[in-house]
PDB file of C-alpha atoms in Angstrom:
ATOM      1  CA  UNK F  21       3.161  12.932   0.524  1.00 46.00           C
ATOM      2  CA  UNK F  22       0.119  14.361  -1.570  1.00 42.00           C
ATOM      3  CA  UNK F  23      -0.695  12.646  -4.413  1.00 46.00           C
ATOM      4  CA  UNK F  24      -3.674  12.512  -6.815  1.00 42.00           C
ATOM      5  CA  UNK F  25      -6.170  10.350  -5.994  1.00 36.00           C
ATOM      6  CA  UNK F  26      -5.084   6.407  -6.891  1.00 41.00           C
ATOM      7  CA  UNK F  27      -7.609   4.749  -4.588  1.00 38.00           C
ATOM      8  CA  UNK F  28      -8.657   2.717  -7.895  1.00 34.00           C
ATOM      9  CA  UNK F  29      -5.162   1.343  -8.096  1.00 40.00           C
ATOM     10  CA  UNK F  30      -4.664   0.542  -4.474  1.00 44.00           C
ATOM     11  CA  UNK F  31      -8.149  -1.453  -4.443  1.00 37.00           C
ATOM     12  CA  UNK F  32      -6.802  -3.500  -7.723  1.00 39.00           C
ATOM     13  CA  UNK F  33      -3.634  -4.395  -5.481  1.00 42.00           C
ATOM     14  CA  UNK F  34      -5.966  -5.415  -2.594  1.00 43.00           C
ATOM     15  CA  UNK F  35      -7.830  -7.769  -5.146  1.00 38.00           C
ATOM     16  CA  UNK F  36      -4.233  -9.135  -6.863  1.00 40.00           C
ATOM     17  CA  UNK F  37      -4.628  -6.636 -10.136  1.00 36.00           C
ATOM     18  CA  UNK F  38      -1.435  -4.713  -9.258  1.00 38.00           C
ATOM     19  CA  UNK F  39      -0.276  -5.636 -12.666  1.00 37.00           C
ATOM     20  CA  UNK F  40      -3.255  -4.364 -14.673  1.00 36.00           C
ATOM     21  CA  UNK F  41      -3.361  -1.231 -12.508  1.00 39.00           C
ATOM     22  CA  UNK F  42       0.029  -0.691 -12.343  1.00 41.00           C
ATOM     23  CA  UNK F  43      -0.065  -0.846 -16.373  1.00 39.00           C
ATOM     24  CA  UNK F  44      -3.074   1.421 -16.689  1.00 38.00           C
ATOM     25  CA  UNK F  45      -1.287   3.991 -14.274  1.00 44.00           C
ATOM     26  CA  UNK F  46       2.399   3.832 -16.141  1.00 43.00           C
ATOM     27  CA  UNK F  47       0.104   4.654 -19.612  1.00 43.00           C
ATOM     28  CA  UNK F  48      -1.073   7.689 -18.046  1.00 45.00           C
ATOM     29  CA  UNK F  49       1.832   8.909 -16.984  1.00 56.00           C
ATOM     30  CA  UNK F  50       3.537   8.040 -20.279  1.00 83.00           C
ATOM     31  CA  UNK F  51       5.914   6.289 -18.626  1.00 85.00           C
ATOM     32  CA  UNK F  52       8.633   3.657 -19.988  1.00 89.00           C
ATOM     33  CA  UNK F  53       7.712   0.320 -20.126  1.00 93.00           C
ATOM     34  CA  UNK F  54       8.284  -1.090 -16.985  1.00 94.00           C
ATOM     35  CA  UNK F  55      10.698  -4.905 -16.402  1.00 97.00           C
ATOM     36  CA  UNK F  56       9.507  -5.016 -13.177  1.00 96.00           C
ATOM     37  CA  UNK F  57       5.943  -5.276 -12.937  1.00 97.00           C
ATOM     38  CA  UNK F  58       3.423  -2.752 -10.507  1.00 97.00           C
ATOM     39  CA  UNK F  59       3.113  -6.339  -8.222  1.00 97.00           C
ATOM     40  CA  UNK F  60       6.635  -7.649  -7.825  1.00 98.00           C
ATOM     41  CA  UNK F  61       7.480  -3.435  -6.691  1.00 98.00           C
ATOM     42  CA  UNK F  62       4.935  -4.319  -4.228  1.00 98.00           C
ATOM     43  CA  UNK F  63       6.473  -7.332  -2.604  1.00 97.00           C
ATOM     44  CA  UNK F  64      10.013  -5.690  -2.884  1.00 98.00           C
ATOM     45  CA  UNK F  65       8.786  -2.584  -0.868  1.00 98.00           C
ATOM     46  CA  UNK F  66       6.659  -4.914   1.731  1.00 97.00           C
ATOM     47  CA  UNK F  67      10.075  -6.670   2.673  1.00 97.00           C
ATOM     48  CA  UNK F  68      11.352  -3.375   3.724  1.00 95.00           C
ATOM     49  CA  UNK F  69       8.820  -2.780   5.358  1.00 95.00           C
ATOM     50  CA  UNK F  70       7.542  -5.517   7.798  1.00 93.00           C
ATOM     51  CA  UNK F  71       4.541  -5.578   8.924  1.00 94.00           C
ATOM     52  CA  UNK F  72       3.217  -2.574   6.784  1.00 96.00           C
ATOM     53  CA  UNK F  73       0.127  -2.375   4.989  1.00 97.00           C
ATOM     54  CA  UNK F  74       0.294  -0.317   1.540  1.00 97.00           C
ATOM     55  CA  UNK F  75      -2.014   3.096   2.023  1.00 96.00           C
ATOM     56  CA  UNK F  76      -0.798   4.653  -1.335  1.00 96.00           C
ATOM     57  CA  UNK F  77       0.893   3.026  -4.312  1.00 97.00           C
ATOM     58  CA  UNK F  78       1.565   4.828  -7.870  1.00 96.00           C
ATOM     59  CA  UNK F  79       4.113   5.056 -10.548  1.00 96.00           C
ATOM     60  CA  UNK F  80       5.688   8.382 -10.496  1.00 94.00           C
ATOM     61  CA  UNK F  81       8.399  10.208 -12.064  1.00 93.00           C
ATOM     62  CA  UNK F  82      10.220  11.685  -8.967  1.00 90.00           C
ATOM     63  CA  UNK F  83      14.026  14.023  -9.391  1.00 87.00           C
ATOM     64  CA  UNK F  84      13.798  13.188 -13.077  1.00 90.00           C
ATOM     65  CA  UNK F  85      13.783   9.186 -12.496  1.00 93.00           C
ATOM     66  CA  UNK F  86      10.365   6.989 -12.737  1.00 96.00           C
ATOM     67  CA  UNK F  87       9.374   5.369 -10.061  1.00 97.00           C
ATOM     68  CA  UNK F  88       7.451   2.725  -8.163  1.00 97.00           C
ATOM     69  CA  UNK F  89       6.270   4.835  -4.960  1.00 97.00           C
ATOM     70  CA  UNK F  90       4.630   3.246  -2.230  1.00 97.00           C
ATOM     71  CA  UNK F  91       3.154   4.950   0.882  1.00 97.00           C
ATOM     72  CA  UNK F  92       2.993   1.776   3.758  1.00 97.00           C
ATOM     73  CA  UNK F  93       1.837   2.576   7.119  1.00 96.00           C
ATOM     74  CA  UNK F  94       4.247   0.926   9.631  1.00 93.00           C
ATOM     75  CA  UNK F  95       4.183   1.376  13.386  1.00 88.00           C
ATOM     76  CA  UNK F  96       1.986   4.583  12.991  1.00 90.00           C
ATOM     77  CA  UNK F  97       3.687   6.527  10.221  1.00 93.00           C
ATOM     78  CA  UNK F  98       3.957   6.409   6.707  1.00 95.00           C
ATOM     79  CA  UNK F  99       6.859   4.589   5.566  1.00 96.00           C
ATOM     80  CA  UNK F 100       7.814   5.856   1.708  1.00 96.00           C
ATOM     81  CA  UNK F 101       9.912   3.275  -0.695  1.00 97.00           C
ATOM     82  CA  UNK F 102      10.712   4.045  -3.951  1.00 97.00           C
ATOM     83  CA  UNK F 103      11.206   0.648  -6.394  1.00 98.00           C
ATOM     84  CA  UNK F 104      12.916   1.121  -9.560  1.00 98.00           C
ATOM     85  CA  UNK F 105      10.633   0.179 -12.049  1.00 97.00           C
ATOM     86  CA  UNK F 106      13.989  -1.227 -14.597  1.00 97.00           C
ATOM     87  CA  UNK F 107      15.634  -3.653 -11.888  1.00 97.00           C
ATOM     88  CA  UNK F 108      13.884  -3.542  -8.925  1.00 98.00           C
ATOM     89  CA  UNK F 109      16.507  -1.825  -6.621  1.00 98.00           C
ATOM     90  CA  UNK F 110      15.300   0.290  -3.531  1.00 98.00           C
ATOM     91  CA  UNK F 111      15.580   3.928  -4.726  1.00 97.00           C
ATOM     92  CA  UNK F 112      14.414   5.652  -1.857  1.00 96.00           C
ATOM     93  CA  UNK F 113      13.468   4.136   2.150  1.00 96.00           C
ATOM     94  CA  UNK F 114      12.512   7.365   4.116  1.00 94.00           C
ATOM     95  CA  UNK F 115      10.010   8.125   6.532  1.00 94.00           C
ATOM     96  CA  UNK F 116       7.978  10.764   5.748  1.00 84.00           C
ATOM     97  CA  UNK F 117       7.253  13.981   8.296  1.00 73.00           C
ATOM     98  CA  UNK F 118       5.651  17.596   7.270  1.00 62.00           C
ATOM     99  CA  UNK F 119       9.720  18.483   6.347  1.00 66.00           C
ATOM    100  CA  UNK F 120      10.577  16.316   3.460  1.00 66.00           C
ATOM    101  CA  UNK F 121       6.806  16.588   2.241  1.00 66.00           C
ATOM    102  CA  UNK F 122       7.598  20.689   1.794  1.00 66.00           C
ATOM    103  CA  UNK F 123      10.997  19.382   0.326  1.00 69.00           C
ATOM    104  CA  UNK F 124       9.150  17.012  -2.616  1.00 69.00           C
ATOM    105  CA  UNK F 125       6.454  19.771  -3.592  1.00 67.00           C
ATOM    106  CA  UNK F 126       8.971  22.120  -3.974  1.00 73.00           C
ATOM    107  CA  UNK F 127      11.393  19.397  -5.912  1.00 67.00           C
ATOM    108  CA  UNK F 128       8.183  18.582  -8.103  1.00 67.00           C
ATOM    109  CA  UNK F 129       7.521  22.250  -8.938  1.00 76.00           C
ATOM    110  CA  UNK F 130      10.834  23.217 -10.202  1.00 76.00           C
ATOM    111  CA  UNK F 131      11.243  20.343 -12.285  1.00 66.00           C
ATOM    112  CA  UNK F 132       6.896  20.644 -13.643  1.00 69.00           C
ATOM    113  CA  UNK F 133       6.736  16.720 -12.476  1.00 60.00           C
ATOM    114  CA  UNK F 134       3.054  16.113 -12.145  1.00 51.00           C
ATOM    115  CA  UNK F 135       1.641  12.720 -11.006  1.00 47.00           C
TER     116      UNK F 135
END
C-alpha cells in the first residue's frame, strides 16, 4: 500500500506517543474526532495480528469511511487492518499483494481521497 511518508508517527508509537501522533495526523487530515484513540487502534489491530510488528500506521479516509490503517509485517508479508476510529470494530483484515494495491489507487483516485 503506498502511503505518504508517516515515519514520524510510527516512531511516536515505538516511544508510546500513538495518542499525540495519532491526534496530530487526524488534524491533518481533517478528520472527525476520533472515540477510539490512535493507541488502543493499535492494540486492537496487533491482536489480529500475532506476532506482527507495525511497519506503517496512519489515519486515513479509505471508500468514503475514516480509518485507522495499519500496515504489520507478519510471517513475511504485510498484513493490512483497518480499525474504526468511532467503536473500534475491524473494518478491513486483508493481506496485501501487487492486486489489491492497483485496486486501492484506483479506489482512491475516483473518489480524490488523498492521505
Amino acid at each position: 500500500m503506498q502511503k505518504k511518508a508517516i515515519i514520524v508517527a510510527i516512531s511516536a508509537l515505538a516511544l508510546g506517543s500513538a495518542a499525540v501522533a495519532g491526534t496530530a495526523h487526524q488534524g491533518q487530515n481533517n478528520a472527525p474526532a476520533a472515540k477510539i484513540s490512535m493507541t488502543q487502534a493499535r492494540a486492537i489491530a496487533l491482536k489480529n495480528a500475532p506476532g506482527g510488528v507495525i511497519a506503517e500506521a496512519e489515519m486515513e479516509k479509505e471508500n468514503g469511511s475514516w480509518r485507522y490503517s495499519f500496515d504489520i509485517r507478519q510471517n513475511g508479508r504485510i498484513h493490512e487492518i483497518g480499525v474504526d476510529p468511532q467503536n473500534g470494530r475491524i473494518v478491513e483484515n486483508s493481506w496485501e499483494n501487487s492486486k489489491s494495491e492497483a485496486k486501492e489507487a484506483a479506489s482512491e483516485a475516483r473518489h480524490g481521497e488523498k492521505k
